[in-house]
């Protein structure tokens, strides 16, 4: 992607499907129960069942495992431990070996695996395994380890540290300064579908039916773990019940199921319980964030610093890219944006929806609200005054940027002009009422992706990609794209996803899925159009594709005739290019919320909320709205309720279920709406779209916190905003 995209066939189809609120093409399958998820593969009698035994200490070693009772339990086929687990290749950085020694690195680490004829038998037998440990003291609390933190290695998409000018000097000489520290807690993905895998070995080839967002990279991990070529692994993941990052990488369930299958020669199913997930598959790390802002008398930022601390398991240098959004959100010539990383003896910290911006903007956008109050400037006006014209650190232009328009449009729709700036001035019975706003930013990325398309003798199009649909609507938007490019009705297009044997894609994650895989599909369809036009003797640049025919001049030929008995095929792909570095690419949003705060209990209730977004072309108005609303609801959870509570005595997460890890439910959410500004980003990709899956959460929680302050005058910098913290501030 090295150039600006001109007019495309998607631009010339006002009567087409792209952009319309098309119902999900996979919806009927799901409501009929015909869309099978990972745990639904392999019926009773067809599979054996595996159940893991998890460590009950955080650091140390397994001194002895007594598996005798488990082995004698009814239905047990095998019990795997470090002593008898099949061979794994531990030399590769891509490998994810399990049960590969006696060391315990975190609470809840799998230390044994029971395989039995039924799930109930496996679970019962697992409860009979007894472990003796040699425990050691652990490092569990980020605040206690903060002074030992180090600069981590750069991530592929984010540098650990960036800067510009002389922050310290500019901050010291600024007319007005703000220095605040925010903290965010451990969070859990809470996808509806628990992780599960069905694994089978056949003539040295491993097939796993698993819940995984990225089949192509996932196959690579499994191949590395078992020391086999990638073509000896097939990863299937056609339907996924949510992931939010917890299924980006292959997780222990897939490896454990494959080990069990290899050890027993059986097809084996392993489904983790909800309680097991909290320790086995990873979480979002907690963070400590210091934000310093120095301005002139007009509120223009002269000095900006955002410093963040986070942790991960020893040996894992992956850090939460907390300050990523800060780097291009506001203008300022003197900048300091850093990450520091420390070792914590906890389960791995992994990507969770909008890694970086989701938590970083809770601090930055809260600090901007505090600065606006300090300077007595309207929060929107303060943001407008600090709107950059080019990327403030890299000095490159923006591919497109309508964040100011998002704020102004949202203010008009929400009634921002009726806001009373002084806190505690609006009361509705026992509720103090306040409104707040924040802005959002989320990076837009393009990844290499390929696609294969085939038009058969009946004029039906089938597309294949190793892409996934995690509930976001991938099947639907790809159907719309292909249907419009070939001029076919939706029911004449079939999209096949979730198979690592299909052409490589990056999968679903990082808000790059639709843009990357969709662009690969676009290219494949354009190559197919060329083939059809040439076969029909029509100049491809003059050809029209509609109603199952290609036409041009005085010719009109049906696809079925052109495809013939053997069909016609084409492949295509996309590669990131200079546009990724020549332009700063982001999706943007603005959030507005009205909350009520109970004067007696400190309870916070969301009364209404609005999000306005600029994210390039919208492929499907209905699924896009669902994604935006889902992100906003995620932001409400981050602001008000979501927190994994860690017991510092044991390094264990104590609220490891949905009864006590509180995600927002229907009763928590008032009227909510998402609006999209008209935009085409011709520098992002051939579809002119931007990532949408994560901008909805990026900044959303901060507008809740800002509204709470406006309601009752209490500023909470330690998320989530629970009633005890509000009451303490009100007393």
XYZ file of C-alpha atoms in Angstrom:
731
model
C 0.000 0.000 0.000
C 2.238 2.745 -1.363
C -0.220 5.159 -2.959
C -3.465 7.031 -2.642
C -6.461 5.009 -3.784
C -8.460 6.491 -6.643
C -12.059 5.775 -7.547
C -12.958 2.120 -7.062
C -15.963 -0.032 -8.022
C -17.187 0.307 -4.439
C -17.422 4.063 -4.926
C -19.653 3.677 -7.992
C -22.402 1.490 -6.535
C -24.922 3.646 -4.647
C -27.379 0.808 -5.124
C -24.912 -1.736 -3.761
C -24.683 -3.554 -0.461
C -21.554 -1.982 1.021
C -22.430 0.423 3.801
C -26.002 -0.797 4.138
C -27.380 -2.295 7.408
C -27.370 -5.842 6.048
C -28.412 -8.612 8.429
C -25.680 -11.057 9.375
C -25.450 -13.777 6.755
C -24.474 -16.267 9.469
C -27.313 -15.190 11.733
C -29.765 -17.944 10.720
C -27.113 -20.610 11.346
C -26.474 -19.250 14.810
C -30.079 -18.967 15.896
C -30.722 -22.510 14.642
C -27.674 -23.805 16.507
C -26.036 -24.926 13.261
C -22.936 -22.749 13.617
C -20.700 -25.041 15.621
C -18.226 -23.564 18.070
C -15.063 -25.324 19.224
C -16.554 -27.201 22.176
C -19.443 -28.427 20.025
C -17.199 -30.516 17.789
C -16.749 -34.171 18.637
C -19.748 -35.934 20.126
C -20.135 -38.403 22.998
C -18.369 -41.632 22.176
C -16.335 -39.934 19.447
C -13.911 -38.102 21.712
C -12.094 -38.567 24.983
C -12.125 -35.679 27.429
C -9.225 -33.905 29.084
C -9.304 -31.835 32.276
C -6.279 -29.950 33.628
C -4.958 -29.897 37.175
C -3.822 -26.403 38.131
C -1.106 -25.287 40.537
C -2.219 -23.874 43.877
C 0.973 -21.938 44.509
C 2.383 -19.029 42.532
C 6.143 -19.630 42.583
C 8.239 -22.694 43.262
C 8.260 -26.269 42.049
C 6.143 -29.380 42.140
C 8.004 -31.658 44.527
C 5.673 -34.618 44.064
C 2.482 -35.445 42.206
C 0.359 -38.340 43.449
C -1.723 -39.519 40.501
C -2.475 -43.055 41.751
C -6.059 -42.368 42.794
C -6.777 -40.502 39.583
C -5.434 -43.330 37.442
C -7.701 -45.821 39.213
C -10.814 -43.660 38.888
C -13.590 -44.843 36.546
C -13.106 -44.078 32.859
C -9.590 -42.708 33.140
C -7.432 -43.354 30.081
C -4.241 -41.531 31.033
C -2.828 -38.927 33.375
C -0.140 -36.715 31.878
C 2.525 -34.999 33.961
C 5.991 -33.642 33.274
C 7.256 -37.200 33.660
C 5.308 -38.752 30.771
C 4.164 -35.918 28.537
C 4.863 -36.392 24.801
C 7.948 -34.661 23.478
C 7.755 -30.951 22.729
C 10.256 -28.587 21.115
C 11.199 -25.985 23.705
C 13.931 -24.353 21.600
C 11.709 -22.104 19.502
C 10.479 -18.711 20.702
C 7.178 -19.509 18.970
C 6.619 -22.694 20.972
C 4.165 -22.898 23.862
C 5.153 -26.096 25.717
C 2.971 -27.383 28.549
C 3.759 -29.715 31.469
C 7.414 -29.361 30.502
C 9.000 -29.378 33.947
C 8.414 -29.096 37.651
C 8.738 -25.301 37.867
C 5.639 -23.353 38.855
C 5.616 -19.834 37.408
C 2.148 -18.666 38.436
C -0.951 -19.672 40.341
C -3.250 -21.734 38.123
C -0.519 -23.053 35.846
C -1.424 -26.497 34.429
C 0.681 -29.158 36.179
C -1.156 -32.325 35.112
C -3.806 -33.432 32.651
C -6.377 -36.189 33.119
C -7.900 -37.881 30.062
C -11.046 -39.953 30.492
C -13.992 -41.296 28.540
C -16.374 -38.595 29.732
C -16.023 -35.018 30.876
C -17.425 -35.806 34.298
C -14.971 -38.674 34.780
C -12.030 -36.508 33.756
C -13.050 -33.667 36.064
C -13.618 -35.993 39.010
C -10.306 -37.780 38.517
C -8.480 -34.447 38.254
C -9.768 -33.585 41.728
C -8.013 -36.708 43.050
C -4.525 -35.618 41.959
C -2.536 -34.429 44.951
C 0.460 -32.135 44.682
C 3.257 -31.338 47.115
C 5.145 -28.115 46.458
C 8.293 -26.308 47.395
C 6.999 -22.770 47.415
C 8.982 -19.555 47.117
C 8.050 -15.921 47.763
C 6.570 -14.163 44.758
C 6.345 -10.677 43.286
C 2.691 -9.835 42.783
C 2.113 -6.109 43.292
C 3.039 -3.596 40.611
C 3.340 -0.704 43.052
C 5.814 -2.640 45.208
C 7.960 -3.505 42.172
C 7.666 -0.127 40.433
C 11.100 1.116 41.466
C 12.694 -1.995 39.921
C 11.012 -1.469 36.565
C 13.124 -1.310 33.418
C 12.744 -0.012 29.894
C 11.333 -2.923 27.826
C 12.179 -3.909 24.292
C 10.166 -2.123 21.604
C 7.057 -3.856 20.317
C 6.590 -4.414 16.586
C 3.997 -1.621 16.519
C 5.058 0.574 19.425
C 8.335 1.938 20.734
C 8.827 1.789 24.466
C 9.926 5.417 24.721
C 9.535 8.456 22.514
C 10.216 12.125 23.046
C 10.714 15.495 21.443
C 12.178 18.807 22.562
C 13.010 19.430 26.220
C 10.041 18.423 28.344
C 11.543 19.221 31.746
C 12.556 22.767 30.816
C 9.256 23.516 29.098
C 7.256 22.094 31.996
C 9.226 24.097 34.552
C 8.584 27.345 32.672
C 4.918 26.715 31.799
C 2.323 29.188 33.056
C 0.048 26.378 34.236
C 0.923 22.798 35.136
C -0.904 19.601 36.034
C 0.741 16.525 37.597
C -1.595 13.597 38.294
C -1.279 9.832 38.715
C -3.947 7.406 37.569
C -4.132 3.644 38.138
C -6.051 0.953 36.291
C -6.643 -2.588 37.581
C -6.159 -6.087 36.237
C -8.967 -6.810 33.773
C -10.261 -9.961 32.130
C -11.582 -10.401 28.586
C -14.819 -12.104 29.664
C -15.685 -13.468 26.219
C -18.996 -15.319 26.135
C -17.408 -18.532 24.798
C -14.843 -20.199 27.090
C -11.680 -21.509 25.444
C -11.967 -25.037 24.073
C -10.150 -27.346 21.659
C -10.761 -30.680 19.960
C -7.474 -32.213 18.779
C -6.567 -35.247 16.697
C -3.373 -36.676 15.192
C -3.608 -38.608 11.932
C -0.497 -39.939 10.229
C 1.675 -37.297 11.849
C -0.652 -34.399 11.056
C -2.333 -32.437 13.831
C -5.820 -31.042 13.384
C -7.259 -28.776 16.039
C -10.759 -27.352 16.120
C -10.251 -24.505 18.534
C -11.374 -21.014 19.438
C -8.600 -18.866 17.993
C -8.640 -15.439 16.375
C -5.598 -15.984 14.150
C -5.378 -19.347 12.348
C -2.222 -18.558 10.343
C -0.036 -17.502 13.309
C -1.741 -20.157 15.451
C -0.624 -22.943 13.128
C 2.925 -21.614 13.385
C 2.842 -21.853 17.196
C 1.524 -25.409 17.218
C 4.032 -26.486 14.571
C 6.884 -25.002 16.597
C 5.655 -26.619 19.815
C 5.531 -30.097 18.327
C 8.529 -29.727 16.037
C 6.626 -30.383 12.807
C 6.370 -28.380 9.568
C 3.454 -25.910 9.473
C 1.802 -27.913 6.695
C 1.455 -30.755 9.208
C -0.885 -28.614 11.321
C -4.410 -27.587 10.459
C -6.186 -25.092 12.722
C -9.953 -24.744 12.295
C -11.877 -21.905 13.899
C -14.994 -21.171 11.876
C -17.064 -19.595 14.645
C -15.806 -17.819 17.747
C -17.932 -16.591 20.621
C -15.908 -13.460 21.306
C -12.233 -13.055 21.982
C -11.226 -9.443 22.765
C -7.589 -10.560 22.484
C -7.778 -13.617 24.730
C -7.807 -15.826 21.622
C -5.251 -13.937 19.547
C -2.559 -16.407 20.481
C -2.748 -20.154 20.873
C -3.567 -20.774 24.505
C -2.675 -23.751 26.734
C -5.976 -25.539 26.023
C -4.954 -26.161 22.387
C -1.511 -27.505 23.292
C -2.839 -29.630 26.149
C -5.540 -31.148 23.945
C -2.941 -31.934 21.271
C -0.659 -33.542 23.880
C -3.542 -35.652 25.158
C -4.443 -36.735 21.641
C -0.854 -37.676 20.891
C -0.453 -39.610 24.123
C -3.671 -41.604 23.748
C -4.087 -41.896 19.993
C -7.610 -40.567 20.471
C -9.481 -37.463 19.406
C -9.561 -35.390 22.587
C -11.726 -32.489 23.702
C -10.634 -29.980 26.335
C -12.950 -27.196 27.470
C -11.735 -24.847 30.193
C -14.168 -23.824 32.900
C -14.942 -20.170 33.439
C -13.006 -20.254 36.717
C -9.937 -21.796 35.078
C -9.835 -19.136 32.364
C -8.849 -16.356 34.736
C -5.490 -17.968 35.483
C -4.819 -20.081 32.392
C -5.329 -17.753 29.417
C -4.049 -14.362 30.550
C -5.436 -10.933 31.403
C -4.860 -7.206 30.935
C -2.154 -5.991 33.285
C -2.780 -3.265 35.808
C -1.053 0.068 35.196
C 0.315 3.085 37.027
C 0.282 6.244 34.920
C 1.709 9.687 35.588
C 0.469 12.482 33.336
C 2.075 15.922 33.364
C 0.809 18.801 31.244
C 2.211 22.325 31.028
C 0.403 25.070 29.136
C 0.510 28.762 28.351
C -2.169 31.173 29.576
C -4.437 30.175 26.697
C -4.296 26.476 27.544
C -2.028 25.521 24.660
C 0.137 22.589 25.657
C 3.841 23.420 25.803
C 4.972 20.297 27.649
C 3.362 16.850 27.738
C 4.540 13.713 29.521
C 2.773 10.386 29.934
C 4.767 7.775 31.843
C 3.355 4.286 32.382
C 4.302 1.222 34.418
C 2.997 -2.306 33.849
C 4.095 -5.895 34.492
C 4.262 -9.353 33.021
C 5.529 -12.818 33.866
C 9.323 -13.170 34.129
C 10.922 -13.641 30.732
C 8.005 -11.991 28.943
C 8.906 -8.456 27.866
C 5.520 -7.725 26.280
C 4.279 -4.496 27.852
C 0.947 -2.708 27.784
C 1.499 0.106 25.215
C -0.328 2.519 27.486
C 0.871 5.827 26.056
C 0.382 4.879 22.397
C -2.651 7.106 21.860
C -1.052 10.026 23.677
C 1.731 10.279 21.133
C -0.482 11.690 18.397
C -3.557 12.962 20.215
C -2.549 16.517 21.164
C -0.111 19.126 19.875
C 2.951 20.131 21.866
C 6.583 20.707 20.992
C 8.093 19.231 24.156
C 7.101 15.636 24.806
C 8.070 12.651 26.950
C 6.160 9.368 26.598
C 7.625 6.286 28.252
C 6.872 2.739 29.360
C 8.495 0.868 32.215
C 8.101 -2.845 32.734
C 8.539 -5.118 35.710
C 8.416 -8.846 36.429
C 5.352 -10.137 38.260
C 4.869 -13.777 39.232
C 1.356 -13.840 37.808
C -0.303 -15.417 34.775
C 0.772 -13.817 31.495
C -0.462 -10.332 30.676
C -1.744 -10.396 27.099
C -3.534 -8.156 24.637
C -7.052 -7.102 25.561
C -9.386 -4.973 23.474
C -7.489 -1.845 22.371
C -4.260 -2.672 24.206
C -2.719 0.625 25.220
C -5.396 3.151 24.338
C -8.140 1.470 26.380
C -6.310 2.161 29.635
C -4.027 4.998 28.584
C -6.890 7.264 27.577
C -8.567 6.714 30.930
C -5.672 8.728 32.317
C -4.979 11.170 29.488
C -8.597 12.167 28.911
C -9.191 12.440 32.645
C -6.155 14.689 32.937
C -7.409 16.870 30.074
C -10.701 17.314 31.921
C -8.802 18.277 35.060
C -6.723 20.764 33.076
C -9.850 22.307 31.547
C -11.328 22.818 35.005
C -8.087 24.281 36.333
C -7.904 26.738 33.430
C -11.662 27.406 33.376
C -11.863 26.439 29.703
C -14.611 24.306 28.193
C -13.233 20.740 27.839
C -14.062 20.638 24.129
C -12.508 24.036 23.494
C -9.330 22.983 25.317
C -9.036 19.965 23.046
C -9.665 22.039 19.930
C -6.942 24.504 20.927
C -4.508 21.633 21.131
C -5.455 19.925 17.900
C -2.303 19.138 15.870
C -2.075 19.736 12.126
C 0.507 16.948 11.669
C 1.656 14.089 13.845
C 3.255 15.925 16.785
C 6.106 13.441 17.222
C 6.765 12.086 13.727
C 5.920 15.272 11.803
C 4.002 13.363 9.108
C 0.497 14.235 7.858
C -2.627 12.445 8.990
C -4.293 10.209 6.426
C -7.598 11.722 7.569
C -8.613 13.205 10.902
C -12.069 14.319 12.012
C -11.758 14.216 15.783
C -12.770 17.873 16.123
C -15.799 17.211 13.948
C -16.654 14.233 16.165
C -16.555 16.435 19.253
C -18.648 19.221 17.738
C -21.216 16.863 16.268
C -21.495 14.993 19.560
C -21.838 18.221 21.529
C -24.723 19.300 19.324
C -26.493 15.962 19.541
C -25.974 15.512 23.279
C -26.898 19.021 24.407
C -23.450 19.925 25.709
C -24.388 23.598 25.727
C -26.763 22.882 28.631
C -23.917 21.571 30.802
C -23.270 23.460 34.043
C -19.506 23.450 34.551
C -19.618 23.768 38.336
C -20.023 20.315 39.960
C -23.003 19.328 42.060
C -25.478 21.834 40.598
C -28.023 19.445 39.070
C -30.140 17.180 41.235
C -32.888 14.686 40.399
C -34.328 13.449 43.672
C -31.563 11.616 45.503
C -29.325 11.674 42.422
C -26.699 14.276 41.621
C -26.551 14.493 37.825
C -23.526 15.360 35.728
C -22.327 15.130 32.147
C -18.828 14.609 30.831
C -17.008 14.129 27.562
C -13.777 12.683 26.262
C -12.172 12.020 22.920
C -10.892 8.775 21.473
C -8.101 7.631 19.201
C -7.050 4.177 18.057
C -4.289 3.298 15.600
C -5.241 1.999 12.168
C -3.022 -0.822 10.912
C -2.788 -2.787 7.688
C -1.363 -6.318 7.667
C -0.390 -8.661 4.833
C -3.368 -10.730 3.737
C -4.354 -13.057 0.890
C -7.576 -14.427 -0.552
C -8.755 -16.979 -3.112
C -11.981 -16.612 -5.065
C -13.736 -19.002 -7.447
C -16.708 -18.528 -9.703
C -18.388 -21.851 -10.516
C -20.444 -23.080 -13.441
C -23.633 -21.860 -11.765
C -22.285 -18.342 -11.416
C -21.787 -18.605 -7.661
C -18.764 -17.035 -6.014
C -16.857 -18.689 -3.182
C -14.064 -16.924 -1.319
C -11.559 -18.577 1.017
C -9.410 -16.877 3.650
C -7.726 -18.017 6.860
C -9.616 -15.164 8.504
C -11.997 -15.453 11.448
C -15.268 -13.978 12.642
C -15.223 -13.373 16.397
C -18.776 -12.097 16.380
C -17.908 -8.841 14.623
C -19.610 -9.659 11.317
C -16.686 -10.736 9.128
C -18.780 -13.192 7.124
C -21.277 -10.443 6.389
C -18.993 -7.567 5.384
C -16.876 -9.810 3.172
C -20.041 -11.066 1.491
C -21.059 -7.450 0.849
C -17.663 -6.547 -0.635
C -17.537 -9.549 -2.962
C -21.170 -9.166 -4.001
C -20.663 -5.524 -4.955
C -17.406 -6.120 -6.826
C -18.910 -8.927 -8.906
C -22.427 -7.559 -9.170
C -24.001 -10.577 -7.490
C -26.858 -10.899 -5.011
C -25.763 -11.750 -1.480
C -27.129 -15.285 -1.661
C -24.830 -16.022 -4.615
C -21.715 -15.382 -2.514
C -20.216 -17.819 0.009
C -17.416 -16.772 2.349
C -15.348 -19.557 3.931
C -13.199 -18.592 6.911
C -11.418 -20.088 9.886
C -9.133 -22.647 8.243
C -5.340 -22.338 8.333
C -5.177 -24.248 5.027
C -6.833 -21.274 3.337
C -4.764 -18.288 2.107
C -2.904 -16.555 4.919
C -4.441 -13.617 6.742
C -3.472 -11.882 9.979
C -6.800 -12.894 11.517
C -9.086 -10.844 13.737
C -7.286 -8.463 16.068
C -5.861 -4.989 16.445
C -8.779 -3.538 14.460
C -6.925 -4.637 11.316
C -9.046 -7.669 10.400
C -11.657 -6.189 8.068
C -9.223 -3.779 6.429
C -6.496 -6.353 5.849
C -8.502 -9.444 4.903
C -11.071 -7.274 3.142
C -8.353 -5.660 1.030
C -6.958 -9.077 0.121
C -10.458 -10.114 -0.926
C -10.874 -6.884 -2.881
C -7.672 -7.573 -4.814
C -8.675 -11.161 -5.561
C -12.075 -10.025 -6.821
C -10.451 -7.358 -9.004
C -8.201 -10.014 -10.561
C -11.271 -12.167 -11.156
C -13.009 -9.237 -12.826
C -10.031 -8.862 -15.182
C -10.149 -12.544 -16.069
C -13.876 -12.454 -16.761
C -13.586 -9.321 -18.874
C -10.729 -10.725 -20.952
C -12.600 -13.989 -21.441
C -15.593 -12.043 -22.678
C -13.450 -9.945 -25.010
C -14.220 -6.731 -23.109
C -11.794 -4.043 -22.002
C -11.572 -4.500 -18.189
C -11.436 -0.734 -17.676
C -14.777 -0.349 -19.469
C -16.475 -3.505 -18.207
C -19.563 -3.482 -16.008
C -20.275 -6.329 -13.616
C -23.906 -6.705 -12.640
C -26.708 -9.232 -12.461
C -24.284 -12.123 -12.911
C -22.993 -10.756 -16.210
C -20.068 -8.782 -17.538
C -20.940 -6.250 -20.175
C -19.250 -3.603 -22.287
C -19.979 -2.052 -25.654
C -22.454 -4.342 -27.390
C -21.392 -7.454 -25.444
C -23.051 -9.032 -22.397
C -21.879 -12.447 -21.224
C -23.086 -14.441 -18.221
C -20.690 -15.613 -15.548
C -21.808 -19.229 -15.856
C -20.788 -19.313 -19.513
C -17.433 -17.727 -18.727
C -16.759 -20.034 -15.792
C -17.496 -23.187 -17.730
C -17.495 -26.629 -16.225
C -14.261 -26.096 -14.290
C -14.945 -22.594 -13.007
C -12.619 -19.613 -12.997
C -10.357 -18.712 -10.100
C -8.219 -15.817 -8.948
C -5.994 -14.927 -6.028
C -5.106 -11.589 -4.548
C -3.435 -9.948 -1.621
C -2.402 -6.793 0.156
C 0.904 -5.761 1.704
C 1.558 -2.827 4.012
C 3.706 -0.231 2.319
C 4.994 3.298 2.581
C 1.550 4.689 3.426
C 1.992 3.077 6.844
C 4.953 5.342 7.565
C 4.247 8.349 5.337
C 0.957 9.031 7.127
C -0.321 8.822 10.665
C -3.414 6.619 10.502
C -5.991 6.476 13.279
C -9.680 6.097 13.888
C -11.239 8.774 16.086
C -14.192 9.276 18.362
C -15.837 11.548 20.881
C -17.848 10.343 23.867
C -20.528 12.010 25.950
C -22.161 10.610 29.073
C -24.724 11.633 31.649
C -24.543 9.916 35.018
C -26.346 10.011 38.318
C -24.552 9.703 41.651
C -26.612 8.657 44.668
C -26.053 11.206 47.435
C -26.352 8.574 50.181
C -24.636 5.494 48.760
C -22.223 6.923 46.169
C -23.652 4.553 43.563
C -23.037 5.682 39.976
C -25.652 5.059 37.304
C -25.227 5.705 33.601
C -28.287 7.611 32.374
C -27.386 8.065 28.696
C -24.334 7.940 26.442
C -23.333 8.944 22.920
C -20.355 8.106 20.742
C -19.508 9.860 17.464
C -16.859 8.230 15.284
C -14.769 8.863 12.170
C -13.480 5.539 10.894
C -13.359 5.750 7.124
C -15.950 3.975 4.988
C -18.482 2.046 7.040
C -18.938 -1.405 5.513
C -22.149 -2.325 7.317
C -24.166 0.245 9.245
C -25.722 -2.381 11.509
C -22.628 -4.371 12.496
C -20.589 -1.159 12.790
C -23.102 0.254 15.251
C -22.972 -2.989 17.231
C -19.187 -2.796 17.384
C -19.219 0.813 18.538
C -21.879 0.210 21.175
C -20.018 -2.875 22.384
C -16.846 -0.862 22.768
C -18.660 1.867 24.671
C -20.230 -0.686 27.007
C -16.749 -2.129 27.492
C -15.670 1.391 28.454
C -18.493 1.656 30.984
C -17.246 -1.571 32.577
C -13.679 -0.261 32.695
C -14.880 2.927 34.359
C -17.329 1.547 36.893
C -16.939 -2.131 37.674
C -14.330 -4.313 35.984
C -11.438 -5.357 38.204
C -9.731 -8.663 38.864
C -8.909 -8.661 42.564
C -5.542 -10.256 43.296
C -4.765 -11.752 46.710
C -1.206 -10.536 47.371
C -0.557 -13.409 49.770
C -0.902 -16.061 47.075
C -0.759 -14.298 43.702
C -4.262 -15.611 42.996
C -7.218 -13.866 41.408
C -10.074 -14.309 43.845
C -13.090 -13.101 41.838
C -12.574 -15.585 39.036
C -16.132 -15.920 37.736
C -18.954 -13.810 36.358
C -20.655 -13.655 39.734
C -17.909 -11.434 41.118
C -16.065 -10.098 38.065
C -18.646 -7.508 37.134
C -19.158 -6.750 33.454
C -22.013 -4.401 32.571
C -25.403 -6.026 32.013
C -28.618 -4.616 30.560
C -29.669 -2.947 33.808
C -26.369 -1.028 33.932
C -26.727 0.623 30.532
C -29.071 3.503 29.802
C -29.989 4.825 26.356
C -26.897 4.643 24.161
C -26.242 5.637 20.583
C -23.368 5.531 18.085
C -23.049 7.862 15.097
C -20.573 7.710 12.210
C -19.331 10.701 10.279
C -19.055 10.378 6.515
C -15.450 9.632 5.598
C -13.344 7.810 3.028
C -9.665 7.330 3.846
C -7.976 6.867 0.476
C -4.542 6.371 2.057
C -5.478 3.535 4.411
C -6.358 0.655 2.066
C -8.286 -0.063 -1.156
C -11.544 -0.237 0.806
C -10.902 3.241 2.275
C -11.956 1.949 5.693
C -10.388 2.205 9.130
C -10.407 -0.089 12.127
C -13.606 0.076 14.132
C -13.523 -2.761 16.637
C -11.531 -0.919 19.299
C -12.008 2.830 18.903
C -15.344 2.420 20.701
C -13.591 1.634 23.993
C -10.652 3.994 23.514
C -11.526 6.961 25.693
C -15.072 5.851 26.523
C -14.433 5.217 30.217
C -12.929 8.650 30.788
C -16.139 10.445 29.852
C -17.873 8.471 32.634
C -15.245 9.581 35.169
C -15.506 13.168 33.968
C -19.287 13.022 34.288
C -18.978 11.682 37.833
C -16.837 14.689 38.738
C -19.344 17.052 37.161
C -22.126 15.393 39.144
C -20.612 15.398 42.609
C -17.192 17.065 42.539
C -15.279 13.862 43.308
C -12.309 13.067 41.051
C -11.470 9.350 41.053
C -8.073 8.502 39.573
C -8.051 4.877 40.756
C -10.266 2.840 38.440
C -12.860 1.409 38.673
C -15.045 4.107 40.162
C -16.818 2.164 42.901
C -19.192 3.581 45.464
C -16.715 3.327 48.358
C -14.307 5.628 46.516
C -17.083 8.075 45.675
C -18.353 8.106 49.261
C -14.858 8.751 50.596
C -14.594 11.758 48.317
C -18.024 13.082 49.226
C -17.535 12.816 52.985
